Short mmCIF file of C-alpha atoms in Angstrom, two decimals:
data_model
loop_
_atom_site.label_atom_id
_atom_site.label_comp_id
_atom_site.label_asym_id
_atom_site.label_seq_id
_atom_site.Cartn_x
_atom_site.Cartn_y
_atom_site.Cartn_z
CA MET A 1 99.20 76.45 -110.27
CA VAL A 2 99.08 72.91 -111.59
CA GLN A 3 101.56 71.77 -108.93
CA THR A 4 99.57 73.55 -106.20
CA SER A 5 96.34 71.94 -107.41
CA ARG A 6 97.93 68.49 -107.39
CA THR A 7 99.33 69.04 -103.91
CA LEU A 8 95.91 70.14 -102.67
CA LYS A 9 94.31 67.01 -104.13
CA VAL A 10 96.89 64.80 -102.43
CA LEU A 11 96.29 66.52 -99.09
CA VAL A 12 92.52 66.10 -99.45
CA LEU A 13 92.92 62.41 -100.28
CA LEU A 14 95.27 61.88 -97.34
CA ALA A 15 92.89 63.67 -95.00
CA PHE A 16 90.01 61.49 -96.23
CA PHE A 17 92.11 58.33 -95.81
CA PHE A 18 93.15 59.16 -92.25
CA PHE A 19 89.59 60.11 -91.33
CA CYS A 20 88.25 56.76 -92.56
CA TRP A 21 91.12 54.84 -90.97
CA GLY A 22 90.66 56.58 -87.65
CA THR A 23 86.91 55.92 -87.50
CA SER A 24 86.93 52.40 -88.93
CA ASN A 25 85.69 49.61 -86.64
CA THR A 26 88.69 47.55 -87.67
CA SER A 27 91.27 50.16 -86.74
CA PRO A 28 94.00 48.63 -84.56
CA LEU A 29 94.43 51.98 -82.81
CA PHE A 30 90.82 52.80 -81.96
CA ALA A 31 88.88 49.58 -81.98
CA GLN A 32 88.04 48.07 -78.62
CA GLU A 33 89.26 44.55 -77.97
CA ARG A 34 86.46 42.06 -78.51
CA LYS A 35 85.60 40.01 -75.43
CA ALA A 36 85.77 36.22 -75.68
CA PRO A 37 82.26 34.71 -75.51
CA LEU A 38 81.62 32.00 -72.92
CA VAL A 39 78.34 30.27 -72.03
CA ILE A 40 78.17 29.05 -68.43
CA CYS A 41 75.31 27.16 -66.86
CA TYR A 42 74.34 26.70 -63.23
CA SER A 43 72.12 23.92 -61.93
CA ALA A 44 70.38 25.25 -58.82
CA LEU A 45 68.94 28.47 -57.41
CA VAL A 46 70.94 28.19 -54.20
CA ALA A 47 73.51 30.31 -52.36
CA SER A 48 76.32 27.84 -53.00
CA GLN A 49 76.05 28.47 -56.75
CA SER A 50 76.09 32.25 -56.40
CA ILE A 51 79.76 32.76 -57.29
CA PRO A 52 79.25 33.10 -61.08
CA TRP A 53 76.29 35.43 -60.41
CA ILE A 54 78.46 37.64 -58.22
CA ALA A 55 81.37 37.58 -60.68
CA LYS A 56 79.02 38.52 -63.51
CA GLU A 57 77.22 41.29 -61.63
CA ALA A 58 80.45 42.76 -60.24
CA GLY A 59 82.10 42.89 -63.68
CA PHE A 60 84.88 40.44 -62.84
CA PHE A 61 84.37 38.43 -66.04
CA ASP A 62 84.38 41.64 -68.10
CA ARG A 63 87.66 42.59 -66.45
CA GLN A 64 89.06 39.25 -67.59
CA GLY A 65 88.08 40.05 -71.19
CA LEU A 66 85.15 37.61 -71.17
CA ASP A 67 81.60 38.00 -72.42
CA VAL A 68 79.95 35.47 -70.10
CA ARG A 69 76.33 34.46 -70.59
CA LEU A 70 74.76 32.61 -67.65
CA VAL A 71 71.99 30.06 -68.22
CA TYR A 72 70.01 27.97 -65.75
CA PHE A 73 69.38 24.23 -66.02
CA ALA A 74 67.53 22.79 -63.02
CA SER A 75 69.63 19.81 -61.84
CA SER A 76 73.04 18.34 -62.36
CA SER A 77 71.71 15.82 -64.90
CA LYS A 78 70.37 18.61 -67.14
CA SER A 79 73.54 20.67 -66.88
CA THR A 80 75.63 17.60 -67.72
CA ALA A 81 73.48 17.01 -70.80
CA ALA A 82 74.03 20.64 -71.83
CA LEU A 83 77.78 20.14 -71.56
CA LEU A 84 77.66 16.97 -73.64
CA SER A 85 75.57 18.63 -76.34
CA GLY A 86 78.05 21.50 -76.62
CA ASP A 87 75.38 24.08 -75.76
CA VAL A 88 77.52 25.44 -72.91
CA ASP A 89 81.25 25.77 -72.31
CA ALA A 90 81.25 24.98 -68.59
CA CYS A 91 78.80 24.41 -65.74
CA ILE A 92 78.53 25.14 -62.05
CA THR A 93 76.92 21.94 -60.84
CA GLY A 94 77.00 18.95 -58.54
CA GLY A 95 79.89 16.66 -59.37
CA ILE A 96 78.13 13.30 -59.14
CA GLY A 97 76.34 13.66 -62.47
CA VAL A 98 79.59 14.61 -64.18
CA MET A 99 81.40 11.62 -62.64
CA ARG A 100 78.66 9.20 -63.67
CA ALA A 101 78.71 10.54 -67.22
CA LYS A 102 82.50 10.25 -67.30
CA LEU A 103 82.26 6.57 -66.30
CA ALA A 104 79.75 6.06 -69.12
CA GLY A 105 82.29 7.37 -71.63
CA ALA A 106 81.66 11.12 -71.65
CA ASP A 107 84.74 13.31 -72.02
CA LEU A 108 83.98 15.48 -68.97
CA TYR A 109 86.20 16.84 -66.21
CA LEU A 110 85.91 18.77 -62.98
CA ILE A 111 88.32 21.73 -63.03
CA GLY A 112 87.48 23.46 -59.76
CA GLY A 113 85.00 23.66 -56.92
CA THR A 114 83.72 25.81 -54.09
CA LYS A 115 81.81 23.29 -51.97
CA ASN A 116 83.15 19.89 -50.95
CA GLN A 117 80.56 18.68 -48.47
CA LEU A 118 76.81 18.31 -48.23
CA VAL A 119 74.95 21.27 -46.76
CA GLY A 120 71.24 21.49 -46.11
CA SER A 121 68.36 19.79 -44.36
CA ILE A 122 65.68 17.19 -44.62
CA VAL A 123 62.67 19.34 -43.79
CA ALA A 124 59.26 17.87 -43.07
CA ASN A 125 55.73 18.40 -41.94
CA PRO A 126 55.80 19.13 -38.17
CA ARG A 127 53.84 15.95 -37.44
CA PHE A 128 57.03 13.94 -38.05
CA LYS A 129 59.14 13.69 -34.90
CA ALA A 130 62.16 11.64 -36.00
CA PRO A 131 63.85 10.44 -39.22
CA ALA A 132 62.40 6.96 -38.69
CA ASP A 133 58.92 8.46 -39.17
CA LEU A 134 59.74 8.97 -42.85
CA LYS A 135 59.52 5.25 -43.60
CA GLY A 136 56.93 4.75 -46.31
CA LYS A 137 56.67 8.46 -46.99
CA LYS A 138 57.32 10.73 -50.00
CA ILE A 139 60.46 12.89 -50.06
CA GLY A 140 60.85 15.70 -52.56
CA ILE A 141 64.06 16.14 -54.55
CA SER A 142 64.77 18.41 -57.50
CA ARG A 143 65.59 15.59 -59.92
CA ARG A 144 67.12 12.14 -60.03
CA GLY A 145 70.90 12.36 -60.00
CA SER A 146 70.84 15.73 -58.26
CA ASN A 147 72.59 16.91 -55.09
CA THR A 148 69.23 16.84 -53.32
CA GLU A 149 68.74 13.14 -54.08
CA TYR A 150 72.21 12.16 -52.94
CA MET A 151 71.90 14.31 -49.81
CA ALA A 152 68.63 12.61 -48.86
CA LYS A 153 70.08 9.15 -49.45
CA ALA A 154 73.26 9.83 -47.48
CA ALA A 155 71.33 11.33 -44.58
CA LEU A 156 68.69 8.58 -44.39
CA LEU A 157 71.36 5.86 -44.36
CA ARG A 158 72.87 7.42 -41.25
CA PHE A 159 69.54 7.04 -39.48
CA GLY A 160 68.95 3.40 -40.36
CA LEU A 161 66.66 3.88 -43.35
CA ASN A 162 67.18 2.27 -46.74
CA PRO A 163 66.59 5.10 -49.23
CA ASP A 164 65.97 2.68 -52.11
CA ARG A 165 63.30 0.75 -50.25
CA ASP A 166 61.89 2.71 -47.33
CA VAL A 167 60.90 6.00 -49.02
CA THR A 168 59.58 7.24 -52.36
CA PHE A 169 61.45 10.09 -54.05
CA ILE A 170 59.34 12.65 -55.89
CA GLN A 171 60.99 14.84 -58.54
CA THR A 172 59.73 18.40 -58.26
CA GLY A 173 61.91 20.01 -60.94
CA GLY A 174 63.89 22.44 -58.77
CA GLU A 175 64.68 23.73 -55.29
CA PRO A 176 61.86 26.29 -54.96
CA GLU A 177 59.44 23.65 -56.24
CA ILE A 178 60.37 21.37 -53.31
CA ILE A 179 59.09 23.99 -50.88
CA ALA A 180 55.96 24.53 -52.99
CA ALA A 181 55.28 20.77 -52.93
CA LEU A 182 55.66 20.76 -49.15
CA GLN A 183 53.16 23.60 -48.84
CA SER A 184 50.65 21.86 -51.09
CA GLY A 185 50.98 18.55 -49.26
CA GLY A 186 52.29 16.77 -52.35
CA ILE A 187 55.28 15.47 -50.39
CA ASP A 188 55.85 14.63 -46.73
CA ALA A 189 59.42 15.91 -46.57
CA GLY A 190 61.97 17.62 -48.76
CA SER A 191 65.72 17.47 -49.30
CA SER A 192 66.69 21.12 -49.50
CA ILE A 193 69.75 23.38 -49.73
CA PRO A 194 70.21 26.96 -48.36
CA PRO A 195 68.39 29.28 -48.60
CA ASN A 196 65.41 27.08 -49.52
CA ASN A 197 65.61 24.81 -46.45
CA LEU A 198 65.72 27.92 -44.26
CA ARG A 199 62.67 29.31 -46.03
CA ALA A 200 60.87 26.04 -45.25
CA LEU A 201 61.67 26.48 -41.57
CA SER A 202 60.36 30.05 -41.62
CA LEU A 203 57.12 28.70 -43.11
CA GLY A 204 56.64 26.38 -40.14
CA PHE A 205 58.17 23.15 -41.41
CA LYS A 206 60.52 21.12 -39.21
CA GLU A 207 64.20 20.31 -39.71
CA LEU A 208 64.14 16.54 -39.31
CA ILE A 209 67.80 16.03 -40.24
CA ASP A 210 70.51 18.72 -40.11
CA VAL A 211 72.70 17.38 -42.91
CA THR A 212 75.31 20.13 -42.57
CA SER A 213 76.23 18.96 -39.07
CA LEU A 214 76.92 15.44 -40.38
CA ASN A 215 80.00 16.75 -42.31
CA ILE A 216 79.51 14.39 -45.26
CA PRO A 217 82.25 14.85 -47.91
CA TYR A 218 80.83 15.26 -51.40
CA VAL A 219 81.58 17.13 -54.65
CA ALA A 220 78.60 19.42 -54.09
CA THR A 221 79.40 22.54 -56.14
CA MET A 222 81.94 22.09 -58.92
CA ILE A 223 83.08 23.67 -62.17
CA ALA A 224 82.77 21.12 -64.97
CA THR A 225 83.70 21.22 -68.64
CA THR A 226 84.76 18.98 -71.52
CA ARG A 227 88.22 17.92 -72.63
CA LYS A 228 87.47 19.59 -75.98
CA THR A 229 86.93 22.94 -74.25
CA ILE A 230 90.01 22.50 -72.05
CA ASP A 231 92.15 21.82 -75.12
CA SER A 232 90.64 24.49 -77.36
CA LYS A 233 90.15 27.31 -74.82
CA PRO A 234 92.75 26.88 -72.04
CA THR A 235 93.51 30.59 -71.72
CA ILE A 236 89.84 31.58 -71.74
CA LEU A 237 89.01 28.95 -69.11
CA MET A 238 91.89 30.17 -66.96
CA ARG A 239 90.50 33.70 -67.11
CA PHE A 240 87.07 32.34 -66.18
CA VAL A 241 88.54 30.52 -63.16
CA GLN A 242 90.28 33.73 -62.12
CA GLY A 243 86.95 35.57 -62.37
CA MET A 244 85.40 32.87 -60.18
CA ALA A 245 88.19 33.34 -57.62
CA ASP A 246 87.37 37.07 -57.61
CA GLY A 247 83.72 36.12 -57.03
CA VAL A 248 84.62 33.98 -54.01
CA HIS A 249 86.63 36.89 -52.58
CA ARG A 250 83.70 39.30 -53.05
CA PHE A 251 81.32 36.78 -51.44
CA GLN A 252 83.56 36.43 -48.41
CA THR A 253 84.45 40.09 -47.95
CA ASP A 254 81.25 41.95 -48.93
CA LYS A 255 78.25 40.30 -47.31
CA ALA A 256 75.81 43.05 -48.26
CA TYR A 257 76.67 42.76 -51.95
CA ALA A 258 76.61 38.95 -51.88
CA LEU A 259 73.17 38.90 -50.23
CA LYS A 260 71.84 41.41 -52.76
CA VAL A 261 72.94 39.24 -55.69
CA ILE A 262 71.74 35.98 -54.10
CA SER A 263 68.35 37.56 -53.43
CA LYS A 264 68.11 38.70 -57.05
CA TYR A 265 68.85 35.28 -58.56
CA THR A 266 67.00 33.09 -56.04
CA ARG A 267 64.12 35.57 -55.76
CA SER A 268 64.23 35.12 -52.01
CA PRO A 269 63.03 38.24 -50.18
CA SER A 270 63.66 36.91 -46.66
CA ALA A 271 66.67 38.67 -45.17
CA GLU A 272 66.79 36.19 -42.31
CA ASP A 273 66.93 33.16 -44.61
CA LEU A 274 69.59 34.76 -46.79
CA GLU A 275 71.72 35.71 -43.79
CA ALA A 276 71.63 32.13 -42.51
CA ALA A 277 72.43 30.72 -45.96
CA TYR A 278 75.34 33.14 -46.32
CA ARG A 279 76.73 32.10 -42.95
CA VAL A 280 76.49 28.35 -43.64
CA GLU A 281 77.82 28.43 -47.20
CA GLY A 282 80.54 30.98 -46.47
CA GLY A 283 81.83 28.86 -43.60
CA ILE A 284 82.69 25.91 -45.84
CA MET A 285 83.48 27.67 -49.14
CA ASP A 286 86.87 26.84 -50.62
CA ARG A 287 88.74 30.08 -51.37
CA GLY A 288 91.11 28.41 -53.82
CA LEU A 289 88.42 26.61 -55.87
CA ASN A 290 89.94 23.27 -54.88
CA VAL A 291 88.33 19.91 -55.54
CA HIS A 292 88.96 17.95 -52.34
CA ARG A 293 90.19 14.39 -52.66
CA ASP A 294 88.08 13.12 -49.77
CA ALA A 295 84.97 14.56 -51.46
CA LEU A 296 85.89 12.86 -54.73
CA GLN A 297 86.54 9.58 -52.95
CA ALA A 298 83.28 9.66 -51.01
CA THR A 299 81.29 10.43 -54.14
CA LEU A 300 83.07 7.69 -56.07
CA GLU A 301 82.26 5.20 -53.31
CA GLU A 302 78.59 6.12 -53.64
CA ILE A 303 78.70 5.62 -57.41
CA ARG A 304 80.36 2.21 -56.99
CA LYS A 305 77.25 0.93 -55.23
CA ASP A 306 75.33 0.75 -58.50
CA THR A 307 77.90 1.29 -61.27
CA PRO A 308 80.25 -1.64 -62.08
CA GLN A 309 82.51 0.58 -64.24
CA ALA A 310 83.45 2.53 -61.11
CA ALA A 311 85.20 -0.42 -59.46
CA GLN A 312 88.60 0.32 -61.03
CA ALA A 313 88.21 4.08 -61.35
CA LYS A 314 90.59 6.48 -59.59
CA ILE A 315 89.72 9.97 -58.43
CA GLU A 316 92.35 11.41 -60.80
CA ASP A 317 90.25 10.16 -63.71
CA PHE A 318 87.66 12.85 -63.04
CA VAL A 319 89.69 16.01 -62.42
CA ASP A 320 92.02 18.31 -64.33
CA PHE A 321 93.89 20.24 -61.63
CA ARG A 322 95.83 22.57 -63.96
CA PHE A 323 93.60 25.61 -63.44
CA VAL A 324 93.45 25.58 -59.63
CA ASN A 325 97.18 24.80 -59.56
CA GLU A 326 97.83 27.82 -61.77
CA LEU A 327 95.77 30.02 -59.41
CA LYS A 328 98.17 29.14 -56.62
CA GLN A 329 101.44 28.96 -58.53
CA SER A 330 100.90 32.27 -60.34
CA GLY A 331 100.37 34.08 -57.05
CA TYR A 332 96.85 35.13 -58.12
CA LEU A 333 95.29 33.92 -54.88
CA ASP A 334 97.99 35.47 -52.74
CA ARG A 335 97.45 38.87 -54.39
CA LEU A 336 93.69 38.51 -54.04
CA TRP A 337 93.71 37.65 -50.35
CA LYS A 338 96.69 39.73 -49.15
#
């Protein structure tokens, strides 16, 4: 009897142990793998920055074992500041702010990109007939150091205007705010990126300069991060880049889904504007997330105009190519696009 009682006690204890072990949150057999947290910012409510939105909404980051949180900072200068402060791990942003910060001593790098030329329009009140009519007028940009400022400057130069002397740039705070300022009469023209420039046209404003047709190389939409993050989270960043590649594929192969997500994030209800933005951005999007050397060189030349430190800089100083190289060498892109 004693032996039977002892045996029964042992069995009860074992049953209790296995029950606790099997239901414990720390059980190696039953616990789910914890996703790696990653904070990613984007700097504009435009179609060209929709890839992380699509990757997030479609679950591509989850599939890579990432818990990605997306945050919005309106302009490349603000997103660069967020990177430098350590508030975010990486940003989808215009490359010029990152390159300027790098020349000033910041430990920042571009690790990929989807857009290597300027796309958009200088839109204006219909009373203006030609770019020359903008002399002495106010042009809206999102912020100083943003893609919209550089786009306006590059476009005006090609039409004989000195952007530092002939016009006044007004910071509106963001892309939708440029259109609002046009409507209120606070500015005479605006430097705007799809779908916002297309919305301006639908509201009756005039495309004074079609910047897209000028084919101006520029690091327009890039993935930027810090050397600290590259060194401390190389595997996590690689998985993020793979998720971005999946997002590009979904953008290019599922227009209906892409438009749905872009509409959600940009809060643009116009199907016509979104269709046009999708067509323009999709036509120049880099499927392999490459940072083009001609875009880097053109942007560096622009920076050299007012930044002495840029005189001896090389384009390789600003880019870490390991992640886009791994996309190709691993066969990830080939499997994605087969």
